[in-house]
Coordinates of C-alpha atoms in Angstrom, one line a residue:
Chain A
M13 CA 59.7 -46.9 -40.8
A14 CA 57.1 -44.3 -41.7
R15 CA 55.6 -46.2 -44.6
E16 CA 53.9 -49.0 -42.6
V17 CA 50.3 -48.6 -41.6
Y18 CA 49.8 -46.4 -38.5
I19 CA 46.6 -47.0 -36.6
A20 CA 45.6 -44.7 -33.7
V21 CA 43.6 -46.2 -30.9
V22 CA 41.7 -43.7 -28.9
G23 CA 39.5 -44.1 -25.9
P24 CA 38.9 -43.3 -22.3
S25 CA 41.9 -42.7 -19.9
A26 CA 40.0 -44.6 -17.2
G27 CA 38.2 -47.4 -18.9
T28 CA 36.0 -50.2 -17.5
P29 CA 37.4 -53.7 -17.5
A30 CA 35.4 -54.4 -20.7
E31 CA 36.8 -51.3 -22.4
L32 CA 40.3 -52.2 -21.4
A33 CA 39.9 -55.7 -22.8
I34 CA 38.7 -54.2 -26.1
G35 CA 41.7 -51.9 -26.2
E36 CA 44.1 -54.7 -25.5
A37 CA 42.7 -56.8 -28.2
V38 CA 42.8 -53.9 -30.7
G39 CA 46.4 -53.2 -29.8
R40 CA 47.3 -56.8 -30.3
G41 CA 45.5 -56.9 -33.6
V42 CA 47.3 -53.9 -34.9
A43 CA 50.6 -55.4 -34.1
E44 CA 49.8 -58.8 -35.5
A45 CA 48.7 -57.2 -38.8
G46 CA 52.1 -55.4 -39.0
G47 CA 50.9 -51.9 -38.1
V48 CA 52.3 -49.3 -35.8
L49 CA 50.1 -48.3 -32.9
V50 CA 49.6 -44.6 -32.1
C51 CA 47.9 -43.5 -28.9
G52 CA 47.8 -40.7 -26.3
G53 CA 50.3 -42.5 -24.1
M54 CA 48.4 -42.3 -20.9
G55 CA 46.3 -44.9 -19.0
G56 CA 43.0 -46.6 -19.6
V57 CA 42.5 -47.8 -23.2
M58 CA 45.7 -46.1 -24.3
E59 CA 47.6 -48.3 -21.9
S60 CA 45.8 -51.5 -22.6
A61 CA 46.2 -51.0 -26.4
A62 CA 49.9 -50.4 -25.9
G63 CA 50.1 -53.5 -23.7
G64 CA 48.4 -55.6 -26.3
C65 CA 50.7 -54.2 -29.0
A66 CA 53.8 -55.0 -26.9
D67 CA 52.6 -58.5 -26.1
A68 CA 52.3 -59.2 -29.8
G69 CA 55.8 -57.8 -30.5
G70 CA 54.6 -54.6 -32.2
R71 CA 55.7 -51.1 -32.1
S72 CA 53.8 -48.2 -30.5
V73 CA 54.2 -44.5 -30.0
G74 CA 52.5 -42.5 -27.2
I75 CA 51.9 -38.8 -27.7
L76 CA 51.6 -37.3 -24.3
P77 CA 49.8 -34.1 -23.3
G78 CA 52.2 -33.2 -20.5
D79 CA 55.7 -32.1 -20.2
S80 CA 57.2 -35.3 -18.9
R81 CA 57.7 -38.7 -20.4
L82 CA 57.4 -40.2 -16.9
E83 CA 53.6 -39.9 -17.2
A84 CA 53.6 -42.4 -20.0
N85 CA 52.3 -45.9 -19.6
P86 CA 55.0 -48.6 -19.5
Y87 CA 54.2 -50.5 -22.7
L88 CA 55.1 -47.9 -25.4
T89 CA 58.0 -48.4 -27.7
V90 CA 58.6 -44.7 -27.7
A91 CA 57.0 -41.8 -25.7
V92 CA 56.7 -38.3 -27.0
A93 CA 56.2 -35.4 -24.5
T94 CA 54.4 -32.6 -26.3
G95 CA 53.6 -30.2 -23.4
M96 CA 50.6 -29.1 -25.4
G97 CA 47.7 -30.5 -23.5
E98 CA 44.7 -31.4 -25.5
A99 CA 46.2 -29.8 -28.6
R100 CA 48.2 -33.0 -28.9
N101 CA 45.1 -34.9 -30.0
A102 CA 45.6 -33.3 -33.4
I103 CA 49.1 -34.9 -33.5
V104 CA 47.8 -38.3 -32.5
V105 CA 45.3 -38.2 -35.4
R106 CA 47.8 -36.5 -37.9
T107 CA 50.3 -39.3 -37.3
A108 CA 47.8 -42.1 -38.0
D109 CA 46.3 -43.4 -41.3
V110 CA 43.1 -44.6 -39.6
V111 CA 41.6 -44.0 -36.1
I112 CA 39.9 -46.8 -34.1
A113 CA 37.7 -45.3 -31.4
V114 CA 36.8 -47.5 -28.4
R115 CA 33.8 -45.9 -26.7
G116 CA 35.4 -42.8 -25.1
E117 CA 34.5 -39.5 -23.6
F118 CA 34.9 -35.9 -25.0
G119 CA 38.6 -36.3 -25.7
T120 CA 37.9 -39.3 -27.8
L121 CA 35.1 -37.3 -29.6
S122 CA 37.6 -34.6 -30.4
E123 CA 39.9 -37.1 -32.0
I124 CA 37.1 -38.6 -34.0
A125 CA 36.2 -35.1 -35.3
L126 CA 39.7 -34.1 -36.1
A127 CA 40.2 -37.3 -38.0
L128 CA 37.1 -36.8 -40.0
K129 CA 38.1 -33.2 -40.6
M130 CA 41.5 -34.4 -42.0
G131 CA 39.7 -36.9 -44.2
K132 CA 41.0 -39.9 -42.2
P133 CA 38.7 -42.9 -41.7
V134 CA 37.3 -43.6 -38.2
V135 CA 36.3 -47.1 -37.1
G136 CA 34.1 -47.2 -34.0
L137 CA 33.6 -49.8 -31.3
G138 CA 30.6 -48.7 -29.3
T139 CA 31.7 -45.1 -29.5
W140 CA 30.0 -41.7 -30.1
E141 CA 26.9 -41.4 -32.3
L142 CA 26.6 -38.2 -34.4
G143 CA 23.6 -36.4 -35.7
K144 CA 22.3 -33.2 -37.1
E145 CA 18.7 -31.9 -37.2
G146 CA 17.4 -35.2 -35.9
E147 CA 19.1 -37.2 -38.6
S148 CA 22.0 -39.6 -37.9
V149 CA 25.3 -38.7 -39.5
D150 CA 27.0 -42.0 -40.4
A151 CA 30.6 -40.8 -40.6
I152 CA 32.0 -43.5 -38.4
V153 CA 32.5 -47.0 -39.7
R154 CA 31.0 -49.3 -37.1
A155 CA 32.8 -52.5 -36.1
T156 CA 31.4 -55.5 -34.3
D157 CA 34.4 -56.5 -32.3
P158 CA 38.2 -55.8 -32.0
R159 CA 39.0 -58.3 -34.8
D160 CA 36.6 -56.6 -37.1
A161 CA 37.8 -53.1 -36.2
V162 CA 41.4 -54.0 -37.0
A163 CA 40.4 -55.6 -40.3
Q164 CA 38.3 -52.7 -41.4
A165 CA 41.0 -50.2 -40.3
F166 CA 43.6 -51.9 -42.5
R167 CA 41.2 -52.2 -45.4
L168 CA 40.5 -48.5 -45.1
A169 CA 44.2 -47.6 -44.8
S170 CA 45.1 -49.4 -48.0
R171 CA 42.7 -47.4 -50.1
Chain B
M30 CA 59.7 -47.5 -22.4
A31 CA 59.6 -43.9 -21.4
R32 CA 62.2 -44.3 -18.5
E33 CA 65.2 -44.9 -20.6
V34 CA 67.5 -42.0 -21.5
Y35 CA 66.2 -40.0 -24.5
I36 CA 68.8 -38.0 -26.4
A37 CA 67.9 -35.5 -29.1
V38 CA 70.3 -35.1 -31.9
V39 CA 69.8 -31.8 -33.7
G40 CA 71.6 -30.4 -36.7
P41 CA 71.4 -29.3 -40.3
S42 CA 68.8 -30.8 -42.7
A43 CA 71.4 -30.7 -45.5
G44 CA 74.7 -31.5 -43.9
T45 CA 78.2 -31.8 -45.3
P46 CA 79.7 -35.3 -45.5
A47 CA 81.7 -34.5 -42.4
E48 CA 78.5 -33.4 -40.5
L49 CA 76.6 -36.5 -41.7
A50 CA 79.4 -38.7 -40.5
I51 CA 79.3 -37.0 -37.1
G52 CA 75.5 -37.5 -36.9
E53 CA 75.8 -41.1 -37.8
A54 CA 78.4 -41.7 -35.1
V55 CA 76.4 -39.9 -32.5
G56 CA 73.2 -41.9 -33.4
R57 CA 75.2 -45.1 -33.2
G58 CA 76.6 -44.1 -29.9
V59 CA 73.2 -43.3 -28.4
A60 CA 71.9 -46.7 -29.4
E61 CA 75.0 -48.5 -28.1
A62 CA 74.6 -46.8 -24.8
G63 CA 71.0 -48.0 -24.6
G64 CA 69.4 -44.6 -25.2
V65 CA 66.4 -43.6 -27.4
L66 CA 67.2 -41.2 -30.2
V67 CA 65.0 -38.2 -30.8
C68 CA 65.3 -36.1 -33.9
G69 CA 63.3 -34.0 -36.3
G70 CA 62.8 -36.9 -38.7
M71 CA 63.9 -35.2 -41.9
G72 CA 67.2 -35.5 -43.9
G73 CA 70.7 -34.4 -43.2
V74 CA 72.0 -35.0 -39.7
M75 CA 68.6 -36.1 -38.6
E76 CA 68.8 -38.9 -41.1
S77 CA 72.3 -39.9 -40.6
A78 CA 71.8 -40.0 -36.8
A79 CA 68.7 -42.2 -37.3
G80 CA 70.7 -44.4 -39.6
G81 CA 73.5 -44.9 -37.1
C82 CA 71.0 -45.6 -34.4
A83 CA 69.3 -48.3 -36.6
D84 CA 72.6 -49.9 -37.5
A85 CA 73.3 -50.4 -33.9
G86 CA 69.9 -51.8 -33.2
G87 CA 68.6 -48.8 -31.3
R88 CA 65.2 -47.1 -31.2
S89 CA 64.5 -43.7 -32.6
V90 CA 61.6 -41.3 -33.0
G91 CA 61.4 -38.6 -35.7
I92 CA 59.1 -35.6 -34.9
L93 CA 58.2 -34.1 -38.3
P94 CA 57.2 -30.6 -39.0
G95 CA 54.8 -31.5 -41.8
D96 CA 51.5 -33.2 -42.2
S97 CA 52.8 -36.4 -43.7
R98 CA 54.8 -39.3 -42.3
L99 CA 56.0 -39.9 -45.9
E100 CA 58.5 -37.0 -45.5
A101 CA 60.3 -39.0 -42.9
N102 CA 63.7 -40.5 -43.4
P103 CA 63.7 -44.3 -43.7
Y104 CA 65.7 -45.1 -40.6
L105 CA 63.3 -44.2 -37.8
T106 CA 61.6 -46.7 -35.5
V107 CA 58.6 -44.4 -35.4
A108 CA 57.7 -41.2 -37.2
V109 CA 55.3 -38.6 -35.8
A110 CA 53.6 -36.1 -38.1
T111 CA 52.9 -32.9 -36.1
G112 CA 51.7 -30.6 -38.9
M113 CA 53.1 -27.7 -36.7
G114 CA 56.1 -26.5 -38.6
E115 CA 58.9 -25.1 -36.6
A116 CA 56.8 -25.3 -33.4
R117 CA 57.6 -28.9 -33.4
N118 CA 61.2 -28.1 -32.3
A119 CA 59.8 -27.6 -28.8
I120 CA 58.5 -31.1 -28.9
V121 CA 61.8 -32.6 -30.0
V122 CA 63.4 -30.9 -27.0
R123 CA 60.6 -31.6 -24.6
T124 CA 60.8 -35.3 -25.4
A125 CA 64.6 -35.5 -24.7
D126 CA 66.6 -35.5 -21.5
V127 CA 69.7 -34.0 -23.2
V128 CA 70.3 -32.4 -26.6
I129 CA 73.4 -33.0 -28.7
A130 CA 73.8 -30.3 -31.3
V131 CA 75.9 -31.0 -34.4
R132 CA 76.9 -27.7 -35.9
G133 CA 73.6 -26.5 -37.4
E134 CA 71.8 -23.5 -38.7
F135 CA 69.0 -21.3 -37.1
G136 CA 66.6 -24.3 -36.6
T137 CA 69.3 -26.0 -34.5
L138 CA 69.9 -22.7 -32.6
S139 CA 66.2 -22.6 -31.7
E140 CA 66.4 -26.2 -30.3
I141 CA 69.5 -25.3 -28.3
A142 CA 67.8 -22.2 -26.9
L143 CA 64.5 -24.1 -26.1
A144 CA 66.5 -26.8 -24.3
L145 CA 68.4 -24.3 -22.2
K146 CA 65.1 -22.5 -21.5
M147 CA 63.6 -25.8 -20.3
G148 CA 66.7 -26.5 -18.1
K149 CA 67.9 -29.4 -20.2
P150 CA 71.7 -29.8 -20.9
V151 CA 73.0 -29.2 -24.4
V152 CA 76.2 -30.8 -25.6
G153 CA 77.7 -29.2 -28.7
L154 CA 79.9 -30.6 -31.5
G155 CA 81.1 -27.5 -33.4
T156 CA 77.8 -25.8 -33.0
W157 CA 76.7 -22.2 -32.2
E158 CA 78.7 -19.9 -29.9
L159 CA 76.7 -17.6 -27.7
G160 CA 77.6 -14.2 -26.2
K161 CA 76.2 -11.1 -24.6
E162 CA 77.8 -7.7 -24.4
G163 CA 81.0 -9.0 -25.9
E164 CA 81.3 -11.8 -23.3
S165 CA 81.0 -15.5 -24.1
V166 CA 78.0 -17.3 -22.6
D167 CA 79.2 -20.8 -21.9
A168 CA 75.8 -22.6 -21.7
I169 CA 76.7 -25.4 -24.1
V170 CA 78.9 -28.2 -22.9
R171 CA 81.5 -28.6 -25.6
A172 CA 82.5 -32.1 -26.8
T173 CA 85.5 -33.0 -28.8
D174 CA 84.1 -35.8 -30.9
P175 CA 80.9 -38.0 -31.2
R176 CA 82.1 -40.5 -28.6
D177 CA 82.8 -37.7 -26.1
A178 CA 79.4 -36.1 -26.9
V179 CA 77.5 -39.3 -26.2
A180 CA 79.5 -39.9 -23.0
Q181 CA 78.8 -36.4 -21.7
A182 CA 75.1 -36.5 -22.7
F183 CA 74.6 -39.7 -20.7
R184 CA 76.5 -38.3 -17.8
L185 CA 74.4 -35.2 -17.8
A186 CA 71.2 -37.2 -18.2
S187 CA 71.9 -39.2 -15.1
R188 CA 72.2 -36.2 -12.8
Chain C
M25 CA 42.2 -6.9 -21.2
A26 CA 42.3 -10.6 -20.5
R27 CA 39.6 -10.4 -17.7
E28 CA 36.6 -9.6 -19.9
V29 CA 34.4 -12.5 -21.1
Y30 CA 35.9 -14.2 -24.2
I31 CA 33.3 -16.0 -26.4
A32 CA 34.4 -18.3 -29.2
V33 CA 32.1 -18.5 -32.2
V34 CA 32.8 -21.6 -34.2
G35 CA 31.0 -22.8 -37.4
P36 CA 31.5 -23.6 -41.1
S37 CA 34.2 -21.9 -43.2
A38 CA 31.7 -21.8 -46.1
G39 CA 28.3 -21.1 -44.6
T40 CA 24.9 -20.8 -46.1
P41 CA 23.4 -17.3 -46.2
A42 CA 21.3 -18.3 -43.2
E43 CA 24.3 -19.5 -41.3
L44 CA 26.3 -16.4 -42.1
A45 CA 23.4 -14.2 -40.8
I46 CA 23.4 -16.2 -37.6
G47 CA 27.1 -15.7 -37.2
E48 CA 26.9 -12.0 -37.8
A49 CA 24.2 -11.6 -35.2
V50 CA 26.1 -13.6 -32.7
G51 CA 29.3 -11.6 -33.3
R52 CA 27.3 -8.4 -32.9
G53 CA 25.7 -9.7 -29.7
V54 CA 29.0 -10.6 -28.2
A55 CA 30.3 -7.1 -28.8
E56 CA 27.2 -5.4 -27.5
A57 CA 27.5 -7.4 -24.3
G58 CA 31.1 -6.3 -23.9
G59 CA 32.7 -9.6 -24.7
V60 CA 35.8 -10.3 -26.8
L61 CA 35.1 -12.6 -29.8
V62 CA 37.4 -15.5 -30.5
C63 CA 37.3 -17.3 -33.8
G64 CA 39.3 -19.3 -36.3
G65 CA 40.0 -16.2 -38.4
M66 CA 39.0 -17.6 -41.7
G67 CA 35.8 -17.2 -43.9
G68 CA 32.2 -18.3 -43.5
V69 CA 30.8 -18.0 -40.0
M70 CA 34.2 -17.0 -38.6
E71 CA 34.1 -14.0 -41.0
S72 CA 30.5 -13.0 -40.5
A73 CA 30.9 -13.2 -36.7
A74 CA 34.0 -11.0 -36.8
G75 CA 32.1 -8.6 -39.1
G76 CA 29.2 -8.4 -36.7
C77 CA 31.6 -7.8 -33.8
A78 CA 33.4 -5.0 -35.7
D79 CA 30.1 -3.3 -36.7
A80 CA 29.2 -3.1 -33.0
G81 CA 32.6 -1.7 -32.1
G82 CA 33.8 -4.9 -30.4
R83 CA 37.1 -6.6 -30.3
S84 CA 37.9 -9.9 -31.9
V85 CA 40.9 -12.2 -32.4
G86 CA 41.2 -14.7 -35.2
I87 CA 43.5 -17.8 -34.6
L88 CA 44.5 -19.0 -38.0
P89 CA 45.6 -22.5 -39.0
G90 CA 48.1 -21.4 -41.6
D91 CA 51.4 -19.6 -41.7
S92 CA 50.2 -16.3 -43.0
R93 CA 48.1 -13.5 -41.5
L94 CA 47.0 -12.6 -45.0
E95 CA 44.6 -15.5 -45.0
A96 CA 42.6 -13.8 -42.3
N97 CA 39.2 -12.3 -42.8
P98 CA 39.3 -8.4 -42.8
Y99 CA 37.1 -7.8 -39.8
L100 CA 39.4 -9.0 -37.0
T101 CA 41.0 -6.7 -34.4
V102 CA 44.0 -8.9 -34.3
A103 CA 45.0 -12.0 -36.3
V104 CA 47.3 -14.7 -35.0
A105 CA 49.1 -17.1 -37.4
T106 CA 49.7 -20.4 -35.7
G107 CA 51.0 -22.5 -38.6
M108 CA 49.6 -25.5 -36.7
G109 CA 46.7 -26.5 -38.9
E110 CA 43.8 -28.1 -37.1
A111 CA 45.7 -28.2 -33.8
R112 CA 44.9 -24.5 -33.5
N113 CA 41.3 -25.5 -32.7
A114 CA 42.5 -26.3 -29.2
I115 CA 43.8 -22.7 -28.9
V116 CA 40.6 -21.2 -30.0
V117 CA 38.8 -23.1 -27.3
R118 CA 41.5 -22.6 -24.7
T119 CA 41.3 -18.8 -25.2
A120 CA 37.5 -18.7 -24.7
D121 CA 35.3 -18.9 -21.6
V122 CA 32.3 -20.3 -23.5
V123 CA 31.9 -21.6 -27.1
I124 CA 28.9 -20.8 -29.3
A125 CA 28.6 -23.4 -32.1
V126 CA 26.7 -22.3 -35.2
R127 CA 25.8 -25.5 -37.1
G128 CA 29.1 -26.6 -38.5
E129 CA 31.0 -29.5 -39.9
F130 CA 33.7 -31.8 -38.4
G131 CA 36.1 -28.9 -37.5
T132 CA 33.3 -27.4 -35.4
L133 CA 32.6 -30.8 -33.8
S134 CA 36.2 -31.0 -32.8
E135 CA 35.9 -27.6 -31.1
I136 CA 32.7 -28.6 -29.3
A137 CA 34.4 -31.7 -28.1
L138 CA 37.6 -29.9 -27.0
A139 CA 35.6 -27.4 -25.1
L140 CA 33.6 -30.1 -23.3
K141 CA 36.8 -31.9 -22.5
M142 CA 38.3 -28.7 -21.0
G143 CA 35.1 -28.2 -18.9
K144 CA 34.0 -25.2 -20.9
P145 CA 30.3 -24.7 -21.7
V146 CA 29.1 -25.0 -25.3
V147 CA 26.0 -23.2 -26.5
G148 CA 24.6 -24.6 -29.8
L149 CA 22.6 -23.0 -32.6
G150 CA 21.4 -25.9 -34.7
T151 CA 24.7 -27.7 -34.4
W152 CA 25.8 -31.3 -33.8
E153 CA 23.7 -33.8 -31.8
L154 CA 25.6 -36.3 -29.7
G155 CA 24.6 -39.8 -28.5
K156 CA 25.9 -43.0 -27.1
E157 CA 24.3 -46.4 -27.3
G158 CA 21.2 -45.0 -28.8
E159 CA 20.8 -42.4 -26.0
S160 CA 21.1 -38.7 -26.5
V161 CA 24.0 -37.0 -24.6
D162 CA 22.8 -33.5 -23.8
A163 CA 26.2 -31.8 -23.3
I164 CA 25.4 -28.8 -25.5
V165 CA 23.1 -26.1 -24.2
R166 CA 20.6 -25.4 -27.0
A167 CA 19.7 -21.9 -27.9
T168 CA 16.8 -20.8 -30.0
D169 CA 18.3 -17.8 -31.8
P170 CA 21.5 -15.6 -31.7
R171 CA 20.1 -13.4 -29.0
D172 CA 19.4 -16.3 -26.8
A173 CA 22.8 -17.9 -27.5
V174 CA 24.7 -14.8 -26.5
A175 CA 22.6 -14.4 -23.3
Q176 CA 23.1 -18.0 -22.3
A177 CA 26.8 -17.8 -23.1
F178 CA 27.3 -14.8 -20.8
R179 CA 25.2 -16.4 -18.1
L180 CA 27.4 -19.5 -18.3
A181 CA 30.6 -17.5 -18.4
S182 CA 29.8 -15.7 -15.2
R183 CA 29.3 -18.9 -13.1
Chain D
M24 CA 43.1 -6.0 -39.6
A25 CA 45.7 -8.5 -40.5
R26 CA 47.4 -6.4 -43.2
E27 CA 49.0 -3.9 -40.9
V28 CA 52.6 -4.4 -39.8
Y29 CA 52.9 -6.7 -36.9
I30 CA 56.0 -6.3 -34.7
A31 CA 56.9 -8.9 -32.0
V32 CA 58.8 -7.5 -29.0
V33 CA 60.6 -10.3 -27.1
G34 CA 62.6 -10.0 -24.0
P35 CA 63.0 -11.1 -20.4
S36 CA 59.9 -11.9 -18.3
A37 CA 61.7 -10.2 -15.3
G38 CA 63.5 -7.3 -16.7
T39 CA 65.7 -4.7 -15.0
P40 CA 64.3 -1.1 -14.8
A41 CA 66.4 -0.2 -17.8
E42 CA 65.1 -3.1 -19.8
L43 CA 61.5 -2.4 -18.9
A44 CA 62.0 1.3 -20.0
I45 CA 63.3 0.1 -23.3
G46 CA 60.4 -2.3 -23.8
E47 CA 58.0 0.5 -22.9
A48 CA 59.5 2.8 -25.5
V49 CA 59.5 0.2 -28.2
G50 CA 55.9 -0.7 -27.5
R51 CA 55.0 3.0 -27.7
G52 CA 56.9 3.4 -30.9
V53 CA 55.2 0.4 -32.6
A54 CA 51.8 1.9 -31.7
E55 CA 52.8 5.4 -32.9
A56 CA 54.0 4.0 -36.2
G57 CA 50.6 2.3 -36.7
G58 CA 51.8 -1.3 -36.1
V59 CA 50.3 -4.1 -34.0
L60 CA 52.4 -5.3 -31.1
V61 CA 52.8 -9.1 -30.6
C62 CA 54.3 -10.4 -27.4
G63 CA 54.3 -13.4 -25.1
G64 CA 51.7 -11.8 -22.9
M65 CA 53.4 -12.2 -19.6
G66 CA 55.4 -9.8 -17.3
G67 CA 58.7 -8.0 -17.7
V68 CA 59.5 -6.6 -21.1
M69 CA 56.3 -8.2 -22.5
E70 CA 54.3 -6.2 -20.0
S71 CA 56.2 -2.9 -20.4
A72 CA 55.9 -3.1 -24.2
A73 CA 52.2 -3.8 -24.0
G74 CA 51.8 -0.9 -21.6
G75 CA 53.7 1.5 -23.9
C76 CA 51.6 0.3 -26.8
A77 CA 48.3 0.9 -24.8
D78 CA 49.5 4.4 -23.7
A79 CA 49.9 5.4 -27.3
G80 CA 46.5 4.0 -28.3
G81 CA 47.8 1.0 -30.1
R82 CA 46.7 -2.6 -30.4
S83 CA 48.5 -5.6 -29.0
V84 CA 48.1 -9.3 -28.7
G85 CA 49.7 -11.5 -26.0
I86 CA 50.3 -15.1 -26.8
L87 CA 50.5 -16.9 -23.5
P88 CA 52.2 -20.2 -22.7
G89 CA 49.7 -21.3 -20.1
D90 CA 46.1 -22.5 -20.0
S91 CA 44.6 -19.3 -18.5
R92 CA 44.2 -15.8 -19.8
L93 CA 44.3 -14.6 -16.2
E94 CA 48.1 -14.9 -16.3
A95 CA 48.2 -12.1 -18.9
N96 CA 49.5 -8.7 -18.2
P97 CA 46.7 -6.1 -18.0
Y98 CA 47.8 -3.9 -21.0
L99 CA 46.9 -6.2 -23.9
T100 CA 44.2 -5.6 -26.4
V101 CA 43.6 -9.3 -26.6
A102 CA 45.1 -12.3 -24.8
V103 CA 45.4 -15.8 -26.3
A104 CA 45.9 -18.8 -24.1
T105 CA 47.7 -21.5 -26.0
G106 CA 48.4 -24.1 -23.3
M107 CA 51.5 -25.0 -25.2
G108 CA 54.3 -23.8 -23.1
E109 CA 57.5 -22.8 -24.9
A110 CA 56.1 -24.1 -28.2
R111 CA 54.1 -20.9 -28.2
N112 CA 57.3 -18.9 -29.0
A113 CA 56.9 -20.2 -32.6
I114 CA 53.4 -18.6 -32.8
V115 CA 54.7 -15.3 -31.5
V116 CA 57.2 -15.2 -34.2
R117 CA 54.9 -16.6 -36.9
T118 CA 52.4 -13.9 -36.2
A119 CA 54.9 -11.1 -36.6
D120 CA 56.6 -9.6 -39.7
V121 CA 59.7 -8.5 -37.8
V122 CA 61.0 -9.3 -34.3
I123 CA 62.6 -6.7 -32.0
A124 CA 64.7 -8.4 -29.3
V125 CA 65.4 -6.5 -26.1
R126 CA 68.3 -8.2 -24.3
G127 CA 66.7 -11.4 -23.1
E128 CA 67.5 -14.9 -21.9
F129 CA 67.2 -18.3 -23.5
G130 CA 63.5 -17.9 -24.3
T131 CA 64.3 -14.7 -26.2
L132 CA 67.1 -16.5 -28.0
S133 CA 64.7 -19.2 -29.2
E134 CA 62.5 -16.5 -30.6
I135 CA 65.4 -14.9 -32.4
A136 CA 66.4 -18.3 -33.9
L137 CA 62.9 -19.2 -34.9
A138 CA 62.5 -15.8 -36.6
L139 CA 65.7 -16.2 -38.5
K140 CA 64.7 -19.8 -39.5
M141 CA 61.4 -18.5 -40.9
G142 CA 63.3 -15.8 -42.8
K143 CA 61.9 -12.9 -40.7
P144 CA 64.2 -10.0 -39.8
V145 CA 65.4 -9.6 -36.2
V146 CA 66.3 -6.2 -34.8
G147 CA 68.4 -6.3 -31.6
L148 CA 68.7 -4.0 -28.7
G149 CA 71.6 -5.2 -26.6
T150 CA 70.5 -8.8 -27.1
W151 CA 72.3 -12.1 -27.9
E152 CA 75.5 -12.3 -30.0
L153 CA 75.9 -15.3 -32.3
G154 CA 79.0 -17.0 -33.6
K155 CA 80.4 -20.1 -35.2
E156 CA 84.0 -21.4 -35.2
G157 CA 85.2 -18.2 -33.5
E158 CA 83.6 -16.0 -36.2
S159 CA 80.7 -13.6 -35.5
V160 CA 77.4 -14.4 -37.3
D161 CA 75.8 -11.0 -38.0
A162 CA 72.2 -12.2 -38.5
I163 CA 70.7 -9.7 -36.1
V164 CA 70.3 -6.0 -37.2
R165 CA 71.6 -3.9 -34.3
A166 CA 69.8 -0.9 -33.2
T167 CA 71.1 1.9 -31.0
D168 CA 68.0 2.8 -29.1
P169 CA 64.2 2.1 -29.1
R170 CA 63.5 4.8 -31.7
D171 CA 66.1 3.3 -34.0
A172 CA 64.8 -0.2 -33.4
V173 CA 61.2 0.7 -34.4
A174 CA 62.4 2.6 -37.4
Q175 CA 64.5 -0.3 -38.6
A176 CA 61.7 -2.8 -37.9
F177 CA 59.2 -0.9 -40.1
R178 CA 61.8 -0.4 -42.8
L179 CA 62.5 -4.2 -42.9
A180 CA 58.8 -5.0 -42.7
S181 CA 58.1 -3.0 -45.8
R182 CA 60.6 -4.8 -48.0

């Protein structure tokens, strides 16, 4: 089932309650829309997104940085242990059609940048802002809430 | 669901009918025993194993060498596009608890070797034979048929 | 000779003449200061930095995305073919102590982000500006010219 | 300098004195013939080969499994920290035109197999023997001593 829409949800591994709630809603939304959730497999927003996806009966894959599947959060359909550290971020993005970024730190920023480099759309929920020479670079599609983020992601995936 | 037994099935991407039938039976057996099937996601034995797994209602993940999920066989629960070429063989093995090798060519041999290097058991069905200085090196557990291979794999995984 | 200072120079694969000149000066400066230059091995700023390094008698390694060393620019001491596509950006950063970013596009942004994620200093020459919620995030050390960038990089590397 | 002949020397990370001497002679021979030595960057045969190469004034690159260059042996021209574990074996092989295998354990076997999969010649010095269904598979070119191994490797590289 590789032809369905795959949406990566990226965000902090130790999120605030508000961030976790956003991740959960996005994961649920991806599942309800019939998509497959891709994430980094660890805690924080990766875990809440996988939990939301599971609650809605959806499928998810977690692509872990470490050597052991046992580091995975418990809500994934399948966990993949890459043993590649941060280089796995490229696989998270490569596997997805669109990336939804929920706030996030530098790891999330790397996933946003890799997606844009690969020509994949990025939808942002309160995430990084980019600029050059004092001018904003509007490469991230801004969403107002989880529902909007999922809707935009599926719209962009179907182009 | 990272705590279930994950079994990688590795073998030729263009198998003979007999090899494909073995792959299909192994995939079915992994699913019936409650395991998750890991494979390289492409055709041949990877495809027949994923097909057998799907027929038995099991879960599978295909870890692809290329950039696109669309190269995946159609029977996978989830496809992962690594874009890493043969380096993805290490991820196939890393993700699994035990590897079942169905005959196979040099790619399969690399997966057998990586598994043994990582200390993971390898069960062989008519696959490579290894030696040094004229002496056989019996690192691969030999199985007589798909049923035996699956039984041995689960026994070794539970150690 | 793994204990010398390794400085990654990252930037656009098709730079303007001004960007190429900056890359050349940075590569020369890294060599003159006794460092080893790390780059992505391709054209543009990667090539001009390797050229500057070679002119000054320094050593450089290019870590290529593709399968073939023949894609490398001709100024490298050693070329490494990863066959991993953009995932090689993590290896460029992992291999370096400090990253100098010369302007750059999304690939460069991913290398900046990966470096910051790994806790490695990033020195910027007219490169990306980062923000969150309308506030600037000053994670990149700004340099005024190539000489300053190299000086700051070696200072940060010796901490 | 990506167009010179690159020869990977693979073998045990904890070799016997005889194995280390073979590695040293092979590394020296690669350098004397004008080649670039590729290795895994760690101890054992990787270290003795890099040492022989350095003694003869040659260039070498060590492609490390871990996150830190400080794990590298001290004889390399350049060390690359991949942070990818055993998946780095594919990069060692990808970077080389020909692989010389000095005896070795399962890691070495994986490099032999990956090279053969990628269509790259493998020259063996007392290394693994391969078979299928009781028949020997003669995929490795056997050399009698380090001098012969280097000569055969360069001959195969120039095809």
